[in-house]
Amino acid sequence: HQLFLGFNQTNVQNVEVVMERIPAFDFLNPAQANLAGDCNPAFIFADLLLNPRCGLACDKNADVNTDSISDAAETFLEEANGFSPLYTRPEELRSLLVDFLSMVDAAPVLDADGKLSLVVQRQAGIKTLYIRESNLVDLPSFDPADWSSVVNETYLNYTDRDAGWNGDFVAWKDNAAFFAKQRPEPQTLDKPFITQREIAAQLCALAGALAALPQNSGQLKVAFDPDVFDLLAPGGSFHFDYAPRPVLSGVYRVVKRSLPDPAQPVITIEVVLDRSYLYTQTIIKQPAVVPPDGSVVPDPDPD
């Protein structure tokens, strides 16, 4: 109302509006939705599954494990890691899920009841499952790790809220990988749903560190055990303790799992070395909370 047009001006100036939308669900605490102006990734995940207009319109009770989403929301709240998704082009929901969940080391999985769940992978929270030489029915088969496929420079494009919501980028370089390859090997990640430079910088460092390490992957044949079979579902992690070749020992994540043959009770799993510990080192602490009365509540865990 009553916009000042200026002397001899007949056109209204361009008006730019920044909109905010926070999904709400009865099984999620609304206080966990807004993370410093961004949206909690668990709320985005729930919206993509349950929204009848721009989601899958899943049945909340029959199709979705709401407890897993609520637990994930609590984890993301503690890490203060949020996004601001804006969908401007047709895209498959599967690619949307993989894109933004990859930045918080989470994955959509089917639980034992066949419901869609949200699993957040953190080494500190994995079940203590150890696979040793006594569990194997054959020698482990691992691909030799080398530096030929590593990336030593990472650029991450994001939307900078402090610069009028315009695009910007952050960069990260791994000097060790650079000297190992003796040439630059860059990658560019487009993450327009990230709006804070601090988060963009930390996630760029995470993605860069992961890409700059040789990927240790392979295949294990494990004697069938019902309890072990459940824990070795794709996405699950375990400790591999292999005395004959200690260099292969470490925490691995299951990529693929075969179904056991009754005539030959063997589980074949394809695994990759799990480096989610790198993600836990980039956790961003929540800032101090400012209540309506203006007093400041300090972070209970400043370390």
mmCIF file of C-alpha atoms in Angstrom:
data_model
loop_
_atom_site.group_PDB
_atom_site.id
_atom_site.type_symbol
_atom_site.label_atom_id
_atom_site.label_comp_id
_atom_site.label_asym_id
_atom_site.label_seq_id
_atom_site.Cartn_x
_atom_site.Cartn_y
_atom_site.Cartn_z
ATOM 1 C CA HIS A 1 0.000 0.000 0.000
ATOM 2 C CA GLN A 2 1.160 3.544 -0.899
ATOM 3 C CA LEU A 3 4.370 2.440 -2.639
ATOM 4 C CA PHE A 4 6.601 5.389 -3.530
ATOM 5 C CA LEU A 5 7.185 5.269 -7.263
ATOM 6 C CA GLY A 6 9.570 8.229 -7.525
ATOM 7 C CA PHE A 7 9.460 11.352 -9.698
ATOM 8 C CA ASN A 8 7.787 10.780 -13.089
ATOM 9 C CA GLN A 9 7.639 7.023 -12.457
ATOM 10 C CA THR A 10 4.570 5.054 -13.547
ATOM 11 C CA ASN A 11 5.732 1.479 -12.938
ATOM 12 C CA VAL A 12 5.820 -0.269 -9.603
ATOM 13 C CA GLN A 13 9.262 -1.596 -8.721
ATOM 14 C CA ASN A 14 9.860 -5.347 -8.743
ATOM 15 C CA VAL A 15 8.839 -6.988 -5.503
ATOM 16 C CA GLU A 16 10.690 -10.093 -4.294
ATOM 17 C CA VAL A 17 9.074 -12.296 -1.666
ATOM 18 C CA VAL A 18 10.812 -14.971 0.431
ATOM 19 C CA MET A 19 8.274 -17.566 1.533
ATOM 20 C CA GLU A 20 8.494 -20.087 4.347
ATOM 21 C CA ARG A 21 6.589 -23.343 4.646
ATOM 22 C CA ILE A 22 6.952 -25.765 7.552
ATOM 23 C CA PRO A 23 5.237 -29.171 7.206
ATOM 24 C CA ALA A 24 3.316 -30.278 10.301
ATOM 25 C CA PHE A 25 2.548 -33.836 11.401
ATOM 26 C CA ASP A 26 0.889 -35.088 14.561
ATOM 27 C CA PHE A 27 3.685 -37.604 15.231
ATOM 28 C CA LEU A 28 6.440 -34.953 15.035
ATOM 29 C CA ASN A 29 7.181 -32.222 17.547
ATOM 30 C CA PRO A 30 6.558 -28.892 15.766
ATOM 31 C CA ALA A 31 9.290 -27.279 17.883
ATOM 32 C CA GLN A 32 11.840 -29.452 16.031
ATOM 33 C CA ALA A 33 10.806 -28.332 12.541
ATOM 34 C CA ASN A 34 12.554 -24.962 12.245
ATOM 35 C CA LEU A 35 16.344 -25.138 12.431
ATOM 36 C CA ALA A 36 17.572 -21.530 12.319
ATOM 37 C CA GLY A 37 15.306 -20.748 9.377
ATOM 38 C CA ASP A 38 15.775 -24.089 7.615
ATOM 39 C CA CYS A 39 13.630 -27.202 7.752
ATOM 40 C CA ASN A 40 14.470 -30.348 9.698
ATOM 41 C CA PRO A 41 15.303 -33.069 7.109
ATOM 42 C CA ALA A 42 12.998 -35.546 8.893
ATOM 43 C CA PHE A 43 10.043 -33.220 8.229
ATOM 44 C CA ILE A 44 11.018 -33.020 4.553
ATOM 45 C CA PHE A 45 11.188 -36.819 4.405
ATOM 46 C CA ALA A 46 7.739 -37.148 6.026
ATOM 47 C CA ASP A 47 6.292 -34.539 3.676
ATOM 48 C CA LEU A 48 7.573 -36.322 0.568
ATOM 49 C CA LEU A 49 5.985 -39.555 1.749
ATOM 50 C CA LEU A 50 2.668 -38.295 3.115
ATOM 51 C CA ASN A 51 1.780 -35.143 1.191
ATOM 52 C CA PRO A 52 -1.237 -35.938 -1.037
ATOM 53 C CA ARG A 53 -0.381 -33.217 -3.562
ATOM 54 C CA CYS A 54 3.407 -33.231 -4.022
ATOM 55 C CA GLY A 55 4.329 -36.480 -2.307
ATOM 56 C CA LEU A 56 3.493 -40.172 -2.420
ATOM 57 C CA ALA A 57 0.263 -39.813 -0.389
ATOM 58 C CA CYS A 58 1.272 -42.821 1.711
ATOM 59 C CA ASP A 59 -0.928 -44.082 4.499
ATOM 60 C CA LYS A 60 0.634 -42.907 7.763
ATOM 61 C CA ASN A 61 -0.352 -46.003 9.719
ATOM 62 C CA ALA A 62 0.008 -48.711 7.082
ATOM 63 C CA ASP A 63 2.984 -47.517 5.029
ATOM 64 C CA VAL A 64 5.270 -45.426 7.244
ATOM 65 C CA ASN A 65 7.299 -46.125 10.384
ATOM 66 C CA THR A 66 6.607 -42.829 12.137
ATOM 67 C CA ASP A 67 8.784 -43.693 15.154
ATOM 68 C CA SER A 68 11.894 -43.866 12.972
ATOM 69 C CA ILE A 69 11.131 -40.426 11.504
ATOM 70 C CA SER A 70 10.582 -38.968 14.976
ATOM 71 C CA ASP A 71 13.916 -40.386 16.179
ATOM 72 C CA ALA A 72 15.670 -38.964 13.111
ATOM 73 C CA ALA A 73 14.110 -35.544 13.752
ATOM 74 C CA GLU A 74 15.650 -35.554 17.228
ATOM 75 C CA THR A 75 19.076 -36.409 15.806
ATOM 76 C CA PHE A 76 18.914 -33.639 13.202
ATOM 77 C CA LEU A 77 17.765 -31.189 15.877
ATOM 78 C CA GLU A 78 20.825 -31.944 17.992
ATOM 79 C CA GLU A 79 23.084 -31.479 14.959
ATOM 80 C CA ALA A 80 21.274 -28.284 13.834
ATOM 81 C CA ASN A 81 21.494 -29.425 10.225
ATOM 82 C CA GLY A 82 18.556 -28.211 8.148
ATOM 83 C CA PHE A 83 17.680 -27.575 4.512
ATOM 84 C CA SER A 84 15.346 -25.366 2.503
ATOM 85 C CA PRO A 85 14.102 -27.475 -0.409
ATOM 86 C CA LEU A 86 12.714 -25.698 -3.452
ATOM 87 C CA TYR A 87 11.583 -27.895 -6.336
ATOM 88 C CA THR A 88 11.626 -26.003 -9.625
ATOM 89 C CA ARG A 89 11.641 -28.852 -12.141
ATOM 90 C CA PRO A 90 10.031 -32.291 -12.570
ATOM 91 C CA GLU A 91 12.123 -34.915 -10.819
ATOM 92 C CA GLU A 92 11.600 -38.429 -9.533
ATOM 93 C CA LEU A 93 10.986 -38.621 -5.813
ATOM 94 C CA ARG A 94 13.651 -41.300 -5.476
ATOM 95 C CA SER A 95 16.359 -38.920 -6.734
ATOM 96 C CA LEU A 96 15.098 -36.151 -4.435
ATOM 97 C CA LEU A 97 15.338 -38.426 -1.411
ATOM 98 C CA VAL A 98 18.802 -39.700 -2.298
ATOM 99 C CA ASP A 99 20.058 -36.187 -3.007
ATOM 100 C CA PHE A 100 19.244 -34.509 0.283
ATOM 101 C CA LEU A 101 19.558 -37.553 2.554
ATOM 102 C CA SER A 102 23.079 -38.197 1.267
ATOM 103 C CA MET A 103 24.149 -34.930 2.891
ATOM 104 C CA VAL A 104 23.054 -36.077 6.364
ATOM 105 C CA ASP A 105 24.173 -39.703 5.970
ATOM 106 C CA ALA A 106 20.652 -41.126 6.141
ATOM 107 C CA ALA A 107 18.699 -43.553 3.994
ATOM 108 C CA PRO A 108 15.079 -44.628 3.400
ATOM 109 C CA VAL A 109 14.647 -48.340 4.112
ATOM 110 C CA LEU A 110 11.897 -50.902 4.597
ATOM 111 C CA ASP A 111 11.640 -52.217 8.146
ATOM 112 C CA ALA A 112 10.665 -55.755 9.184
ATOM 113 C CA ASP A 113 6.969 -54.840 8.816
ATOM 114 C CA GLY A 114 7.456 -53.524 5.279
ATOM 115 C CA LYS A 115 7.012 -49.885 6.326
ATOM 116 C CA LEU A 116 9.130 -47.036 4.994
ATOM 117 C CA SER A 117 11.598 -45.923 7.652
ATOM 118 C CA LEU A 118 14.269 -43.273 7.943
ATOM 119 C CA VAL A 119 17.608 -44.660 9.127
ATOM 120 C CA VAL A 120 20.291 -42.212 10.257
ATOM 121 C CA GLN A 121 23.735 -43.804 10.069
ATOM 122 C CA ARG A 122 26.074 -42.851 12.882
ATOM 123 C CA GLN A 123 28.909 -45.089 14.054
ATOM 124 C CA ALA A 124 28.189 -44.190 17.654
ATOM 125 C CA GLY A 125 24.704 -45.627 17.326
ATOM 126 C CA ILE A 126 25.270 -48.845 15.391
ATOM 127 C CA LYS A 127 24.698 -52.210 16.988
ATOM 128 C CA THR A 128 27.876 -53.976 18.038
ATOM 129 C CA LEU A 129 27.969 -56.762 15.457
ATOM 130 C CA TYR A 130 31.367 -58.344 14.883
ATOM 131 C CA ILE A 131 32.171 -60.505 11.869
ATOM 132 C CA ARG A 132 35.346 -62.524 12.360
ATOM 133 C CA GLU A 133 37.197 -65.233 10.481
ATOM 134 C CA SER A 134 35.112 -67.867 12.292
ATOM 135 C CA ASN A 135 31.934 -66.433 10.707
ATOM 136 C CA LEU A 136 33.259 -66.722 7.150
ATOM 137 C CA VAL A 137 32.815 -69.724 4.903
ATOM 138 C CA ASP A 138 35.319 -68.471 2.324
ATOM 139 C CA LEU A 139 38.199 -66.037 2.075
ATOM 140 C CA PRO A 140 37.117 -62.370 1.835
ATOM 141 C CA SER A 141 37.267 -60.874 -1.636
ATOM 142 C CA PHE A 142 38.214 -57.181 -1.664
ATOM 143 C CA ASP A 143 39.024 -54.925 -4.582
ATOM 144 C CA PRO A 144 42.466 -53.348 -4.202
ATOM 145 C CA ALA A 145 42.119 -49.723 -3.146
ATOM 146 C CA ASP A 146 44.067 -47.215 -5.195
ATOM 147 C CA TRP A 147 44.170 -43.475 -5.821
ATOM 148 C CA SER A 148 43.049 -43.544 -9.457
ATOM 149 C CA SER A 149 39.420 -42.740 -8.701
ATOM 150 C CA VAL A 150 39.814 -40.231 -5.871
ATOM 151 C CA VAL A 151 38.722 -36.588 -6.139
ATOM 152 C CA ASN A 152 41.021 -33.982 -4.604
ATOM 153 C CA GLU A 153 39.028 -30.763 -5.112
ATOM 154 C CA THR A 154 35.366 -30.301 -4.202
ATOM 155 C CA TYR A 155 33.136 -27.318 -4.972
ATOM 156 C CA LEU A 156 29.660 -27.061 -3.474
ATOM 157 C CA ASN A 157 27.094 -24.631 -4.908
ATOM 158 C CA TYR A 158 24.479 -23.394 -2.454
ATOM 159 C CA THR A 159 21.930 -20.597 -1.920
ATOM 160 C CA ASP A 160 23.292 -17.879 0.364
ATOM 161 C CA ARG A 161 20.567 -16.411 2.569
ATOM 162 C CA ASP A 162 22.942 -13.632 3.672
ATOM 163 C CA ALA A 163 23.437 -12.492 0.063
ATOM 164 C CA GLY A 164 19.820 -11.997 -0.987
ATOM 165 C CA TRP A 165 19.245 -15.717 -1.600
ATOM 166 C CA ASN A 166 21.644 -15.663 -4.520
ATOM 167 C CA GLY A 167 23.890 -18.541 -5.492
ATOM 168 C CA ASP A 168 27.408 -18.896 -4.103
ATOM 169 C CA PHE A 169 29.944 -21.691 -3.635
ATOM 170 C CA VAL A 170 32.479 -23.035 -1.159
ATOM 171 C CA ALA A 171 35.606 -25.048 -1.959
ATOM 172 C CA TRP A 172 37.655 -27.765 -0.272
ATOM 173 C CA LYS A 173 40.982 -29.274 -1.315
ATOM 174 C CA ASP A 174 42.744 -32.411 -0.112
ATOM 175 C CA ASN A 175 46.481 -31.822 -0.424
ATOM 176 C CA ALA A 176 47.406 -35.447 0.228
ATOM 177 C CA ALA A 177 45.148 -36.683 -2.583
ATOM 178 C CA PHE A 178 46.436 -33.890 -4.833
ATOM 179 C CA PHE A 179 50.061 -34.984 -4.412
ATOM 180 C CA ALA A 180 49.051 -38.638 -4.792
ATOM 181 C CA LYS A 181 47.489 -37.981 -8.239
ATOM 182 C CA GLN A 182 49.869 -35.160 -9.243
ATOM 183 C CA ARG A 183 47.012 -33.342 -10.929
ATOM 184 C CA PRO A 184 43.731 -31.663 -9.961
ATOM 185 C CA GLU A 185 40.668 -33.896 -10.042
ATOM 186 C CA PRO A 186 37.664 -31.673 -9.188
ATOM 187 C CA GLN A 187 33.993 -32.373 -8.546
ATOM 188 C CA THR A 188 31.084 -29.925 -8.258
ATOM 189 C CA LEU A 189 28.041 -30.576 -6.065
ATOM 190 C CA ASP A 190 24.848 -28.580 -6.650
ATOM 191 C CA LYS A 191 22.963 -28.241 -3.350
ATOM 192 C CA PRO A 192 20.596 -25.256 -3.741
ATOM 193 C CA PHE A 193 18.618 -26.377 -0.679
ATOM 194 C CA ILE A 194 21.542 -25.432 1.606
ATOM 195 C CA THR A 195 21.171 -21.774 2.652
ATOM 196 C CA GLN A 196 23.822 -21.268 5.352
ATOM 197 C CA ARG A 197 27.466 -20.830 4.418
ATOM 198 C CA GLU A 198 28.638 -22.556 7.605
ATOM 199 C CA ILE A 199 26.672 -25.705 6.770
ATOM 200 C CA ALA A 200 27.764 -25.557 3.127
ATOM 201 C CA ALA A 201 31.422 -25.326 4.168
ATOM 202 C CA GLN A 202 31.210 -28.232 6.593
ATOM 203 C CA LEU A 203 29.308 -30.487 4.199
ATOM 204 C CA CYS A 204 31.732 -29.591 1.406
ATOM 205 C CA ALA A 205 34.598 -30.663 3.653
ATOM 206 C CA LEU A 206 32.763 -33.896 4.466
ATOM 207 C CA ALA A 207 32.041 -34.728 0.823
ATOM 208 C CA GLY A 208 35.574 -33.756 -0.149
ATOM 209 C CA ALA A 209 37.151 -35.927 2.540
ATOM 210 C CA LEU A 210 35.074 -38.928 1.512
ATOM 211 C CA ALA A 211 35.851 -38.476 -2.185
ATOM 212 C CA ALA A 212 39.571 -38.031 -1.496
ATOM 213 C CA LEU A 213 39.961 -41.436 0.175
ATOM 214 C CA PRO A 214 40.420 -44.679 -1.777
ATOM 215 C CA GLN A 215 37.242 -46.732 -1.585
ATOM 216 C CA ASN A 216 37.744 -50.076 0.124
ATOM 217 C CA SER A 217 34.976 -52.441 -0.989
ATOM 218 C CA GLY A 218 34.506 -56.161 -1.395
ATOM 219 C CA GLN A 219 32.428 -59.256 -0.783
ATOM 220 C CA LEU A 220 32.044 -61.530 2.225
ATOM 221 C CA LYS A 221 30.435 -64.952 2.494
ATOM 222 C CA VAL A 222 29.048 -65.424 5.989
ATOM 223 C CA ALA A 223 27.528 -68.526 7.570
ATOM 224 C CA PHE A 224 23.778 -68.062 7.930
ATOM 225 C CA ASP A 225 22.434 -67.028 11.309
ATOM 226 C CA PRO A 226 18.923 -65.491 11.693
ATOM 227 C CA ASP A 227 20.073 -62.715 14.031
ATOM 228 C CA VAL A 228 23.110 -61.890 11.923
ATOM 229 C CA PHE A 229 21.003 -61.935 8.749
ATOM 230 C CA ASP A 230 18.679 -59.234 10.128
ATOM 231 C CA LEU A 231 21.582 -56.989 11.153
ATOM 232 C CA LEU A 232 23.287 -57.381 7.772
ATOM 233 C CA ALA A 233 20.439 -55.731 5.867
ATOM 234 C CA PRO A 234 21.509 -53.170 3.222
ATOM 235 C CA GLY A 235 22.490 -49.982 5.011
ATOM 236 C CA GLY A 236 23.489 -51.826 8.173
ATOM 237 C CA SER A 237 26.974 -51.536 9.630
ATOM 238 C CA PHE A 238 29.230 -54.038 11.370
ATOM 239 C CA HIS A 239 32.757 -54.432 12.698
ATOM 240 C CA PHE A 240 34.993 -56.683 10.586
ATOM 241 C CA ASP A 241 37.804 -58.162 12.653
ATOM 242 C CA TYR A 242 40.095 -60.156 10.361
ATOM 243 C CA ALA A 243 43.281 -61.322 12.057
ATOM 244 C CA PRO A 244 45.037 -62.788 8.933
ATOM 245 C CA ARG A 245 44.976 -59.369 7.245
ATOM 246 C CA PRO A 246 44.480 -56.607 9.838
ATOM 247 C CA VAL A 247 44.535 -53.968 7.103
ATOM 248 C CA LEU A 248 41.050 -55.154 6.086
ATOM 249 C CA SER A 249 39.665 -54.752 9.601
ATOM 250 C CA GLY A 250 37.301 -51.853 10.267
ATOM 251 C CA VAL A 251 33.652 -50.791 10.213
ATOM 252 C CA TYR A 252 31.834 -51.673 6.996
ATOM 253 C CA ARG A 253 28.400 -50.902 5.613
ATOM 254 C CA VAL A 254 26.307 -53.429 3.700
ATOM 255 C CA VAL A 255 25.467 -52.414 0.134
ATOM 256 C CA LYS A 256 23.826 -55.623 -1.081
ATOM 257 C CA ARG A 257 22.746 -58.893 0.552
ATOM 258 C CA SER A 258 21.783 -62.222 -1.000
ATOM 259 C CA LEU A 259 19.021 -64.492 0.289
ATOM 260 C CA PRO A 260 20.300 -67.754 1.790
ATOM 261 C CA ASP A 261 19.708 -71.005 -0.060
ATOM 262 C CA PRO A 262 18.287 -73.707 2.279
ATOM 263 C CA ALA A 263 20.607 -76.228 0.664
ATOM 264 C CA GLN A 264 23.604 -73.938 1.195
ATOM 265 C CA PRO A 265 23.088 -71.656 4.255
ATOM 266 C CA VAL A 266 25.446 -68.860 3.223
ATOM 267 C CA ILE A 267 24.858 -65.098 3.165
ATOM 268 C CA THR A 268 26.779 -63.180 0.516
ATOM 269 C CA ILE A 269 27.126 -59.478 1.256
ATOM 270 C CA GLU A 270 28.751 -56.678 -0.706
ATOM 271 C CA VAL A 271 30.299 -54.091 1.588
ATOM 272 C CA VAL A 272 32.096 -50.736 1.573
ATOM 273 C CA LEU A 273 34.265 -49.255 4.269
ATOM 274 C CA ASP A 274 32.049 -47.101 6.499
ATOM 275 C CA ARG A 275 33.501 -43.659 7.065
ATOM 276 C CA SER A 276 30.463 -42.090 8.715
ATOM 277 C CA TYR A 277 32.798 -41.101 11.562
ATOM 278 C CA LEU A 278 33.850 -38.243 9.291
ATOM 279 C CA TYR A 279 30.302 -36.946 9.408
ATOM 280 C CA THR A 280 30.148 -37.030 13.212
ATOM 281 C CA GLN A 281 33.150 -34.693 13.268
ATOM 282 C CA THR A 282 31.239 -32.032 11.316
ATOM 283 C CA ILE A 283 28.224 -31.779 13.632
ATOM 284 C CA ILE A 284 27.091 -28.178 14.030
ATOM 285 C CA LYS A 285 25.920 -27.373 17.550
ATOM 286 C CA GLN A 286 22.619 -25.587 18.067
ATOM 287 C CA PRO A 287 23.092 -21.897 18.893
ATOM 288 C CA ALA A 288 21.959 -20.561 22.232
ATOM 289 C CA VAL A 289 18.168 -20.425 22.497
ATOM 290 C CA VAL A 290 16.645 -16.979 23.037
ATOM 291 C CA PRO A 291 13.268 -17.232 24.833
ATOM 292 C CA PRO A 292 10.584 -14.546 24.335
ATOM 293 C CA ASP A 293 11.667 -12.788 27.558
ATOM 294 C CA GLY A 294 15.084 -12.073 26.037
ATOM 295 C CA SER A 295 17.165 -14.157 28.433
ATOM 296 C CA VAL A 296 19.751 -16.443 26.897
ATOM 297 C CA VAL A 297 19.902 -20.155 27.636
ATOM 298 C CA PRO A 298 23.496 -21.381 27.016
ATOM 299 C CA ASP A 299 24.242 -24.529 25.095
ATOM 300 C CA PRO A 300 24.147 -27.374 27.680
ATOM 301 C CA ASP A 301 27.036 -29.088 25.884
ATOM 302 C CA PRO A 302 29.450 -26.316 24.786
ATOM 303 C CA ASP A 303 32.082 -28.885 23.759
#
